[in-house]
Short mmCIF file of C-alpha atoms in Angstrom, two decimals:
data_model
loop_
_atom_site.label_atom_id
_atom_site.label_comp_id
_atom_site.label_asym_id
_atom_site.label_seq_id
_atom_site.Cartn_x
_atom_site.Cartn_y
_atom_site.Cartn_z
CA MET S 6 -35.16 -17.07 5.21
CA ALA S 7 -33.69 -13.57 5.62
CA LEU S 8 -33.32 -12.07 9.07
CA LYS S 9 -34.81 -8.79 10.20
CA SER S 10 -31.54 -6.89 10.54
CA SER S 11 -30.24 -4.40 13.08
CA GLY S 12 -28.03 -2.92 10.35
CA LYS S 13 -24.90 -3.88 12.26
CA VAL S 14 -22.01 -5.79 10.73
CA VAL S 15 -20.78 -8.35 13.26
CA LEU S 16 -17.06 -9.10 13.18
CA ILE S 17 -15.99 -12.25 15.03
CA ASP S 18 -12.49 -11.76 16.41
CA ASN S 19 -10.40 -14.93 16.40
CA TYR S 20 -7.86 -13.32 18.70
CA ASP S 21 -5.79 -11.90 15.87
CA SER S 22 -4.00 -8.57 15.66
CA PHE S 23 -5.33 -8.07 12.12
CA THR S 24 -8.89 -7.92 13.40
CA TRP S 25 -8.44 -4.22 14.14
CA ASN S 26 -7.32 -3.61 10.54
CA VAL S 27 -10.35 -5.48 9.22
CA TYR S 28 -12.57 -3.42 11.53
CA GLU S 29 -10.96 -0.17 10.38
CA LEU S 30 -11.38 -1.02 6.70
CA LEU S 31 -15.04 -1.95 7.20
CA CYS S 32 -15.66 1.33 9.04
CA ASN S 33 -13.82 3.31 6.37
CA GLU S 34 -16.25 1.90 3.83
CA GLY S 35 -19.21 3.09 5.91
CA ALA S 36 -20.12 -0.02 7.91
CA ASP S 37 -21.46 0.10 11.47
CA VAL S 38 -19.39 -2.67 13.06
CA GLU S 39 -19.69 -4.57 16.33
CA VAL S 40 -16.80 -6.85 17.34
CA PHE S 41 -17.14 -9.98 19.48
CA ARG S 42 -14.38 -12.34 20.60
CA ASN S 43 -14.94 -15.90 19.42
CA ASP S 44 -15.51 -17.19 22.98
CA GLN S 45 -17.38 -14.25 24.48
CA ILE S 46 -20.79 -14.45 22.81
CA THR S 47 -23.27 -17.26 22.18
CA ILE S 48 -25.21 -18.10 19.05
CA ASP S 49 -28.48 -17.21 20.81
CA GLU S 50 -27.09 -13.80 21.70
CA LEU S 51 -25.98 -13.23 18.11
CA ILE S 52 -29.39 -14.23 16.78
CA LYS S 53 -31.02 -11.67 19.09
CA PHE S 54 -28.50 -9.10 17.89
CA SER S 55 -29.82 -9.58 14.31
CA PRO S 56 -26.70 -8.60 12.34
CA SER S 57 -27.00 -7.44 8.73
CA LYS S 58 -23.72 -9.10 7.77
CA LEU S 59 -21.15 -11.40 9.35
CA VAL S 60 -17.37 -11.22 8.99
CA ILE S 61 -15.04 -13.92 10.36
CA SER S 62 -11.59 -12.55 11.15
CA PRO S 63 -8.14 -14.04 10.62
CA GLY S 64 -6.63 -15.95 13.50
CA PRO S 65 -3.84 -18.28 14.60
CA GLY S 66 -4.16 -22.06 14.51
CA HIS S 67 -6.59 -24.36 12.71
CA PRO S 68 -10.26 -23.57 12.04
CA LEU S 69 -11.48 -26.82 13.62
CA THR S 70 -9.69 -26.23 16.94
CA ASP S 71 -9.03 -22.52 17.33
CA ALA S 72 -11.94 -20.59 15.82
CA GLY S 73 -14.34 -20.70 18.76
CA ILE S 74 -17.89 -19.86 17.74
CA SER S 75 -16.88 -18.95 14.17
CA LEU S 76 -17.96 -22.25 12.57
CA ASP S 77 -21.30 -22.26 14.38
CA CYS S 78 -21.89 -18.67 13.26
CA ILE S 79 -21.42 -19.67 9.64
CA ARG S 80 -23.80 -22.61 10.04
CA GLU S 81 -26.45 -20.48 11.74
CA PHE S 82 -26.42 -17.50 9.38
CA SER S 83 -25.85 -19.33 6.06
CA GLY S 84 -28.56 -18.36 3.60
CA LYS S 85 -29.81 -15.58 5.87
CA ILE S 86 -27.22 -12.79 5.61
CA PRO S 87 -23.98 -12.19 3.65
CA ILE S 88 -20.92 -13.80 5.26
CA PHE S 89 -17.27 -12.99 4.56
CA GLY S 90 -14.24 -14.82 5.92
CA VAL S 91 -10.65 -13.55 5.94
CA CYS S 92 -7.68 -15.96 6.10
CA MET S 93 -8.69 -18.40 8.87
CA GLY S 94 -12.22 -17.06 8.33
CA GLU S 95 -12.05 -18.43 4.79
CA GLN S 96 -10.74 -21.73 6.15
CA CYS S 97 -13.72 -21.83 8.51
CA ILE S 98 -16.08 -21.57 5.52
CA PHE S 99 -14.16 -24.32 3.76
CA SER S 100 -14.36 -26.54 6.84
CA VAL S 101 -18.04 -25.93 7.65
CA PHE S 102 -19.13 -27.23 4.26
CA GLY S 103 -16.93 -30.33 4.47
CA GLY S 104 -13.56 -29.38 2.99
CA ASN S 105 -10.14 -30.18 4.41
CA VAL S 106 -7.70 -27.50 5.53
CA ILE S 107 -4.09 -28.71 5.55
CA SER S 108 -0.57 -27.41 5.04
CA ALA S 109 -0.29 -25.22 1.95
CA GLY S 110 3.25 -26.44 1.35
CA GLU S 111 4.68 -22.98 1.96
CA ILE S 112 4.76 -20.50 4.81
CA MET S 113 3.61 -17.04 3.78
CA HIS S 114 4.21 -14.35 6.38
CA GLY S 115 3.66 -10.88 5.05
CA LYS S 116 4.43 -11.89 1.47
CA THR S 117 2.66 -10.59 -1.60
CA SER S 118 1.42 -12.78 -4.47
CA GLN S 119 -0.48 -11.98 -7.62
CA ILE S 120 -3.76 -13.84 -8.09
CA THR S 121 -6.30 -14.52 -10.78
CA HIS S 122 -10.02 -14.49 -10.01
CA ASP S 123 -13.42 -14.92 -11.62
CA GLY S 124 -14.49 -11.26 -11.49
CA LYS S 125 -17.64 -12.06 -9.49
CA GLY S 126 -18.88 -11.16 -6.02
CA ILE S 127 -16.18 -9.36 -4.05
CA PHE S 128 -13.93 -9.43 -7.13
CA LYS S 129 -16.30 -7.29 -9.20
CA ASP S 130 -14.24 -4.58 -11.00
CA ILE S 131 -10.98 -5.92 -9.53
CA PRO S 132 -8.19 -6.22 -12.16
CA GLN S 133 -6.54 -9.54 -12.85
CA GLN S 134 -3.10 -10.29 -11.42
CA VAL S 135 -3.94 -8.13 -8.43
CA ALA S 136 -1.30 -8.21 -5.70
CA VAL S 137 -2.53 -9.54 -2.35
CA THR S 138 -0.78 -9.99 0.97
CA ARG S 139 -0.67 -13.43 2.57
CA TYR S 140 -0.11 -14.59 6.16
CA HIS S 141 -0.76 -18.31 6.32
CA SER S 142 0.67 -21.81 6.24
CA LEU S 143 -2.65 -23.68 5.83
CA ALA S 144 -5.12 -23.73 2.95
CA GLY S 145 -8.12 -25.63 1.67
CA THR S 146 -7.42 -28.35 -0.89
CA HIS S 147 -8.83 -28.71 -4.40
CA GLU S 148 -9.37 -32.43 -3.80
CA SER S 149 -11.72 -31.80 -0.87
CA LEU S 150 -13.47 -28.72 -2.26
CA PRO S 151 -17.12 -29.11 -1.20
CA GLU S 152 -19.62 -29.44 -4.05
CA CYS S 153 -21.48 -26.35 -2.81
CA LEU S 154 -18.38 -24.14 -3.04
CA GLU S 155 -16.47 -22.82 -6.05
CA VAL S 156 -12.95 -21.43 -6.24
CA SER S 157 -13.13 -17.67 -6.81
CA SER S 158 -9.40 -16.93 -6.87
CA LYS S 159 -6.06 -18.73 -6.84
CA THR S 160 -2.32 -18.24 -7.19
CA GLU S 161 -0.38 -19.25 -10.28
CA ASN S 162 0.73 -22.46 -8.60
CA GLY S 163 -2.87 -23.35 -7.81
CA ILE S 164 -3.24 -22.55 -4.11
CA ILE S 165 -6.84 -21.58 -3.38
CA MET S 166 -7.06 -17.89 -2.48
CA GLY S 167 -10.83 -17.54 -2.39
CA VAL S 168 -14.02 -19.60 -2.25
CA ARG S 169 -17.67 -18.73 -2.75
CA HIS S 170 -20.85 -20.62 -1.96
CA LYS S 171 -22.83 -21.35 -5.11
CA GLU S 172 -26.20 -20.59 -3.51
CA TYR S 173 -25.63 -18.57 -0.35
CA THR S 174 -24.01 -15.11 -0.18
CA ILE S 175 -20.89 -16.50 1.47
CA GLU S 176 -17.36 -15.65 0.37
CA GLY S 177 -13.94 -16.10 1.86
CA VAL S 178 -10.39 -15.11 0.92
CA GLN S 179 -7.18 -16.71 2.12
CA PHE S 180 -5.27 -13.43 1.79
CA HIS S 181 -5.66 -10.18 3.77
CA PRO S 182 -7.70 -7.50 1.93
CA GLU S 183 -7.14 -5.18 4.90
CA SER S 184 -3.36 -5.22 4.38
CA ILE S 185 -1.94 -1.95 3.17
CA LEU S 186 -0.12 -3.81 0.41
CA THR S 187 -3.16 -5.63 -0.96
CA GLU S 188 -4.23 -3.78 -4.08
CA ASN S 189 -7.92 -2.81 -4.23
CA GLY S 190 -8.64 -4.29 -0.80
CA HIS S 191 -10.98 -1.41 -0.05
CA LEU S 192 -12.98 -2.19 -3.19
CA MET S 193 -13.27 -5.86 -2.21
CA ILE S 194 -14.72 -4.82 1.15
CA ARG S 195 -17.02 -2.32 -0.52
CA ASN S 196 -18.27 -5.06 -2.85
CA PHE S 197 -19.02 -7.28 0.14
CA LEU S 198 -20.88 -4.51 1.93
CA ASN S 199 -22.99 -3.97 -1.19
CA ILE S 200 -24.22 -7.57 -1.16
CA LYS S 201 -27.80 -7.88 0.16
CA GLY S 202 -29.75 -10.92 1.27
CA GLY S 203 -28.77 -14.45 2.12
CA THR S 204 -28.79 -16.02 -1.35
CA TRP S 205 -27.26 -14.97 -4.64
CA ASP S 206 -30.62 -14.81 -6.39
CA THR S 207 -31.52 -11.88 -4.11
CA ALA S 208 -28.05 -10.30 -3.90
CA ALA S 209 -27.05 -6.95 -5.34
CA ILE S 210 -23.84 -8.49 -6.72
CA THR S 211 -24.65 -11.83 -8.32
CA PRO S 212 -21.85 -14.25 -9.21
CA GLN S 213 -22.17 -16.83 -11.94
CA VAL S 214 -21.01 -20.38 -11.27
CA SER S 215 -17.76 -20.49 -13.20
CA GLY S 216 -14.09 -21.32 -12.86
CA VAL S 217 -11.22 -18.95 -12.20
CA SER S 218 -9.92 -16.95 -15.17
CA ALA S 219 -7.12 -18.64 -17.02
CA THR S 220 -5.01 -15.49 -16.95
CA THR S 221 -1.58 -16.35 -15.59
CA SER S 222 0.36 -14.39 -13.04
CA SER S 223 3.61 -14.44 -11.19
CA ASP S 224 3.44 -15.74 -7.64
CA LYS S 225 6.44 -14.22 -5.95
CA ALA S 226 7.21 -12.18 -2.91
CA SER S 227 6.96 -8.46 -3.65
CA ILE S 228 10.01 -6.31 -3.05
CA LEU S 229 7.69 -3.53 -1.91
CA ASP S 230 6.12 -5.91 0.58
CA ARG S 231 9.47 -6.88 2.10
CA ILE S 232 10.67 -3.29 2.32
CA TYR S 233 7.43 -2.14 3.89
CA ALA S 234 7.43 -4.90 6.50
CA ARG S 235 11.01 -4.14 7.47
CA ARG S 236 10.41 -0.40 7.71
CA MET S 237 7.42 -1.06 9.95
CA GLU S 238 9.76 -2.92 12.30
CA ASP S 239 12.35 -0.13 12.11
CA VAL S 240 9.85 2.61 12.94
CA ARG S 241 8.35 0.61 15.82
CA ALA S 242 11.81 0.09 17.30
CA GLN S 243 12.80 3.72 16.88
CA LYS S 244 9.65 5.04 18.53
CA ILE S 245 10.53 3.41 21.87
CA ILE S 246 13.98 5.03 22.05
CA ALA S 247 13.70 7.87 24.56
CA ALA S 248 15.17 10.55 22.30
CA TYR S 249 13.02 9.53 19.32
CA THR S 250 9.59 8.96 20.81
CA PRO S 251 6.72 10.61 18.91
CA SER S 252 6.07 12.97 21.82
CA ASN S 253 9.72 13.99 21.94
CA LEU S 254 9.76 14.76 18.22
CA LEU S 255 6.57 16.78 18.52
CA THR S 256 7.96 18.76 21.46
CA THR S 257 11.06 19.56 19.42
CA TYR S 258 8.96 20.66 16.45
CA ASN S 259 6.80 22.89 18.66
CA LEU S 260 9.97 24.67 19.79
CA ASN S 261 10.28 25.95 16.20
CA VAL S 262 13.71 24.46 15.63
CA ALA S 263 12.90 22.77 12.30
CA PRO S 264 14.97 24.22 9.44
CA LYS S 265 13.36 26.84 7.26
CA GLN S 266 11.56 25.29 4.32
CA ILE S 267 10.77 26.30 0.75
CA ASP S 268 7.69 25.51 -1.34
CA PHE S 269 8.43 22.35 -3.32
CA SER S 270 5.86 23.00 -6.05
CA VAL S 271 6.95 26.61 -6.54
CA ARG S 272 10.60 25.57 -6.78
CA LEU S 273 9.80 23.06 -9.52
CA LEU S 274 7.90 25.67 -11.52
CA GLN S 275 10.92 28.00 -11.43
CA ALA S 276 12.84 25.63 -13.69
CA THR S 277 12.18 25.15 -17.40
CA THR S 278 13.24 21.53 -16.97
CA ALA S 279 12.89 20.61 -13.31
CA LEU S 280 15.39 17.90 -12.40
CA LEU S 281 14.89 15.94 -9.19
CA ALA S 282 18.40 14.58 -8.71
CA GLU S 283 18.53 11.53 -6.48
CA ILE S 284 21.11 10.31 -4.00
CA LYS S 285 20.94 6.53 -4.12
CA ARG S 286 23.78 4.22 -3.09
CA ALA S 287 21.99 0.99 -3.99
CA SER S 288 18.65 -0.45 -5.07
CA PRO S 289 16.84 -3.80 -4.82
CA SER S 290 17.01 -4.35 -8.57
CA LYS S 291 20.59 -3.19 -9.25
CA GLY S 292 22.37 -3.87 -5.96
CA GLU S 293 25.23 -1.50 -5.14
CA ILE S 294 25.39 1.55 -7.38
CA ASP S 295 27.88 3.77 -5.55
CA ILE S 296 28.18 2.42 -2.03
CA THR S 297 30.88 4.91 -1.01
CA ALA S 298 28.93 8.00 -2.10
CA ASN S 299 28.93 10.91 0.32
CA ALA S 300 25.47 12.44 0.54
CA ALA S 301 26.64 15.97 1.29
CA ALA S 302 29.18 16.00 -1.54
CA GLN S 303 26.63 14.58 -3.97
CA ALA S 304 24.00 17.13 -2.92
CA ARG S 305 26.38 20.04 -3.40
CA LEU S 306 27.30 18.74 -6.85
CA TYR S 307 23.64 18.43 -7.83
CA ALA S 308 22.75 21.87 -6.52
CA ARG S 309 25.63 23.65 -8.27
CA ALA S 310 24.77 21.91 -11.55
CA GLY S 311 21.18 23.18 -11.52
CA ALA S 312 18.93 20.58 -9.90
CA ALA S 313 15.53 21.92 -8.83
CA ALA S 314 15.20 19.31 -6.10
CA ILE S 315 17.37 16.73 -4.39
CA SER S 316 15.79 13.39 -3.58
CA VAL S 317 17.49 11.51 -0.76
CA LEU S 318 16.83 7.81 -0.16
CA THR S 319 16.62 7.29 3.59
CA GLU S 320 15.81 3.54 3.52
CA PRO S 321 18.83 1.71 5.00
CA HIS S 322 18.47 -1.96 4.08
CA TRP S 323 17.91 -2.04 0.32
CA PHE S 324 18.92 1.50 -0.67
CA LYS S 325 21.68 2.01 1.94
CA GLY S 326 20.45 5.46 2.92
CA THR S 327 19.70 7.15 6.24
CA ILE S 328 17.95 10.19 7.62
CA ASP S 329 21.44 11.51 8.37
CA ASP S 330 22.12 11.55 4.64
CA MET S 331 19.15 13.83 4.11
CA ARG S 332 20.16 16.11 6.97
CA SER S 333 23.71 16.39 5.59
CA ALA S 334 22.41 17.09 2.10
CA ARG S 335 20.21 19.87 3.44
CA LEU S 336 22.97 21.41 5.52
CA VAL S 337 25.46 21.61 2.66
CA ILE S 338 23.05 23.47 0.36
CA ASP S 339 21.32 25.54 3.02
CA SER S 340 23.12 28.82 2.33
CA MET S 341 22.99 28.56 -1.46
CA PRO S 342 20.80 31.14 -3.24
CA ASN S 343 17.57 29.61 -4.54
CA ARG S 344 18.63 26.21 -3.23
CA PRO S 345 16.97 23.02 -4.47
CA ALA S 346 14.05 21.60 -2.51
CA VAL S 347 14.89 18.52 -0.44
CA LEU S 348 12.71 15.41 -0.82
CA ARG S 349 12.69 12.56 1.66
CA LYS S 350 12.44 9.46 -0.56
CA GLU S 351 11.07 6.84 1.80
CA PHE S 352 8.32 4.25 2.25
CA ILE S 353 6.05 6.40 4.40
CA PHE S 354 3.07 4.99 6.28
CA ASP S 355 3.10 7.01 9.52
CA GLU S 356 2.90 10.70 10.46
CA TYR S 357 5.96 10.03 12.59
CA GLN S 358 8.10 9.65 9.46
CA ILE S 359 6.79 12.92 8.03
CA LEU S 360 7.54 14.83 11.23
CA GLU S 361 10.99 13.23 11.37
CA ALA S 362 11.60 14.38 7.79
CA ARG S 363 10.55 17.95 8.58
CA LEU S 364 12.80 18.15 11.63
CA ASN S 365 15.75 16.96 9.55
CA GLY S 366 15.34 19.52 6.80
CA ALA S 367 12.95 18.06 4.25
CA ASP S 368 10.81 20.38 2.15
CA THR S 369 8.66 17.53 0.90
CA VAL S 370 8.07 13.80 1.31
CA LEU S 371 7.07 10.96 -0.98
CA LEU S 372 3.66 9.31 -0.58
CA ILE S 373 3.31 6.07 -2.55
CA VAL S 374 -0.35 5.54 -3.47
CA LYS S 375 0.21 1.80 -4.03
CA MET S 376 1.16 1.44 -0.34
CA LEU S 377 -1.70 3.39 1.16
CA ASP S 378 -5.45 2.92 1.35
CA ASP S 379 -7.63 5.97 0.80
CA GLU S 380 -8.05 6.85 4.47
CA LEU S 381 -4.34 6.64 5.27
CA LEU S 382 -3.33 8.44 2.08
CA LYS S 383 -5.63 11.34 2.90
CA ARG S 384 -4.44 11.42 6.50
CA LEU S 385 -0.75 11.50 5.58
CA TYR S 386 -1.30 14.04 2.83
CA SER S 387 -3.20 16.34 5.18
CA TYR S 388 -0.62 15.99 7.92
CA SER S 389 2.22 16.80 5.55
CA LYS S 390 0.37 19.89 4.36
CA SER S 391 -0.33 20.91 7.96
CA ILE S 392 3.40 21.23 8.64
CA GLY S 393 4.10 23.12 5.44
CA MET S 394 5.10 20.36 3.02
CA GLU S 395 3.37 19.68 -0.29
CA PRO S 396 4.02 15.96 -0.87
CA LEU S 397 5.15 14.29 -4.07
CA VAL S 398 2.36 11.75 -4.62
CA GLU S 399 3.58 8.72 -6.55
CA VAL S 400 1.37 6.63 -8.84
CA ASN S 401 1.91 3.76 -11.28
CA SER S 402 -1.52 3.15 -12.85
CA ALA S 403 -4.70 4.87 -13.99
CA SER S 404 -6.57 3.87 -10.83
CA GLU S 405 -3.79 5.27 -8.66
CA MET S 406 -3.71 8.46 -10.73
CA THR S 407 -7.44 8.89 -10.14
CA ARG S 408 -6.90 8.59 -6.38
CA ALA S 409 -4.05 11.13 -6.46
CA ILE S 410 -6.15 13.62 -8.43
CA GLN S 411 -9.12 13.18 -6.09
CA LEU S 412 -6.74 13.90 -3.22
CA GLY S 413 -6.03 17.33 -4.70
CA SER S 414 -2.31 16.69 -5.18
CA LYS S 415 -0.36 19.61 -6.63
CA VAL S 416 2.62 17.43 -7.59
CA ILE S 417 2.12 13.91 -8.93
CA GLY S 418 4.96 11.62 -9.95
CA VAL S 419 4.45 8.62 -12.22
CA ASN S 420 6.83 5.84 -11.30
CA ASN S 421 7.86 4.03 -14.46
CA ARG S 422 9.05 1.21 -12.23
CA ASP S 423 6.45 -1.24 -10.94
CA LEU S 424 7.16 -1.62 -7.23
CA HIS S 425 6.00 -5.24 -7.11
CA SER S 426 8.12 -6.54 -10.00
CA PHE S 427 10.60 -3.61 -10.25
CA ASN S 428 10.30 -3.74 -14.04
CA VAL S 429 10.66 -0.38 -15.82
CA ASP S 430 8.45 0.92 -18.65
CA LEU S 431 9.00 4.53 -19.75
CA GLY S 432 5.61 4.41 -21.44
CA THR S 433 3.88 4.36 -18.07
CA THR S 434 4.16 8.13 -17.64
CA SER S 435 3.10 8.79 -21.24
CA SER S 436 -0.01 6.64 -20.84
CA LEU S 437 -1.25 8.70 -17.88
CA VAL S 438 -0.48 12.25 -19.05
CA SER S 439 -3.98 12.85 -20.42
CA MET S 440 -5.54 12.29 -16.99
CA VAL S 441 -3.62 15.07 -15.25
CA PRO S 442 -5.31 18.45 -14.62
CA GLU S 443 -3.55 21.38 -16.27
CA GLU S 444 -2.68 23.00 -12.94
CA THR S 445 -1.02 19.85 -11.57
CA ILE S 446 2.75 19.44 -11.86
CA LEU S 447 3.48 16.05 -13.42
CA CYS S 448 6.85 14.37 -12.86
CA ALA S 449 8.32 11.26 -14.47
CA LEU S 450 10.12 9.00 -12.02
CA SER S 451 12.61 6.20 -12.74
CA GLY S 452 14.30 4.89 -15.87
CA ILE S 453 15.29 8.27 -17.36
CA SER S 454 18.83 8.15 -18.70
CA SER S 455 19.15 10.67 -21.53
CA ARG S 456 18.13 14.06 -22.85
CA ALA S 457 16.04 12.24 -25.47
CA ASP S 458 13.92 10.74 -22.68
CA VAL S 459 13.44 14.20 -21.17
CA GLU S 460 12.56 15.86 -24.49
CA LYS S 461 9.91 13.25 -25.26
CA TYR S 462 8.27 13.85 -21.89
CA LEU S 463 8.47 17.64 -22.27
CA THR S 464 6.44 17.46 -25.49
CA GLU S 465 3.79 15.54 -23.54
CA GLY S 466 3.52 18.15 -20.79
CA VAL S 467 5.70 16.54 -18.11
CA ARG S 468 7.36 19.19 -15.92
CA GLY S 469 9.70 17.30 -13.60
CA PHE S 470 12.13 14.40 -14.00
CA LEU S 471 13.57 12.27 -11.23
CA VAL S 472 16.91 10.70 -12.14
CA GLY S 473 18.88 8.52 -9.73
CA GLU S 474 20.95 5.60 -10.95
CA ALA S 475 22.12 7.29 -14.16
CA LEU S 476 23.35 10.29 -12.17
CA MET S 477 25.06 8.17 -9.53
CA ARG S 478 26.93 6.27 -12.27
CA ALA S 479 27.81 9.31 -14.41
CA ASN S 480 31.51 9.93 -15.04
CA ASP S 481 30.93 13.69 -15.19
CA THR S 482 27.87 14.46 -13.07
CA THR S 483 27.76 18.18 -13.82
CA LYS S 484 27.98 17.64 -17.58
CA PHE S 485 25.27 14.98 -17.46
CA ILE S 486 22.92 17.25 -15.48
CA HIS S 487 23.46 20.05 -17.98
CA GLU S 488 22.60 17.64 -20.80
CA LEU S 489 19.43 16.51 -19.02
CA ILE S 490 18.14 20.01 -18.32
CA GLY S 491 19.30 21.42 -21.68
CA VAL S 492 21.87 24.05 -20.69
#
């Protein structure tokens, strides 16, 4: 029997820091959300509240001992309203209907895996082998899977990543759709919010009882995931240093001491073949490339040879770069006529990093669509524009290209390297060219090593070319740049 609903989505907080992220994602998708701690509301109070949907948050511990009212909530509202569980929330669903939650045989803390799914319910329109972020050491077992539940998603090695009730509109996922590194997490939440009623025969999105797709995937920790997690730690630590607090950086910026900037998009259009020459000492896939490289010397060499922009890796752990490298690169070219634009190549997720880039001489920053949900992408793009920098917006797929175009990006770069596997496919850029508006500057990023690569892209309408490793390894850098740009 369906409840008369207040229209509110109730989120039960199992005392987990990710609850806020779940709340934010729900709100971003248009939900009106009320949050209650798992020991600070009763079932009777929830019934009177008449929620339209119920979400059970992640949380530490085991669902049978640490989830508070969560299990009782699932029992009470089953068959009445849609219910969605995240991580321990999914384990609560598994437990309520009689399944066993035990050690998964591996500890996953901020690691990304690719999963297969059945394409139903919350997985409607989600591509196979989607990358999801996992924080758990427990999981439900296949052997104890309740008869009323079906597996909706799993990893390659068979760990259950999602379950769905066969009759009631109840779904749970072991991973974190709210994580910034989970692909299409916003669409999963949107799919859940579109479900109506307490049973699938009345739902807007109706799953069929079926097994998980047989498509295989690779279950391995994503390099992007590890880099992102580490950079989050770095930025948090830096923000508490007195000289580098966000307020201190903003005060400095408001004193108008940031170096004079040039328009990145205009500078690219000034070149027939716009080369974005990259300073990169190392990479996750290739290890050390030129560990002794001097950023200032390399920047001067690039600028004198005709680069339209200089990309400086400022990530210290995998790429061995720093913000000091970018500042030095900017200083050494500052007095040159029609100098190249300076790009901060970084894994950016916070306005703080953009402001830091501007204060240290950047003309533009990189925004990686794969890393950012729609709300954060728009926020970072707008902030960058507000301080005079047109970002280079990086994509790797048709769905990401659509998001970049909807953003209004003037400069879009297609990364031929997949940031989860780090495999390179030069056809990636070619496959997306037709989607790009005529007025948008399209750049090809990664894997370019010859004039032949450049000429092929030029015939397709590509305007800019980012080259890093090949330049760093070149015996005669100036000669190689001249070959690339055709002079």
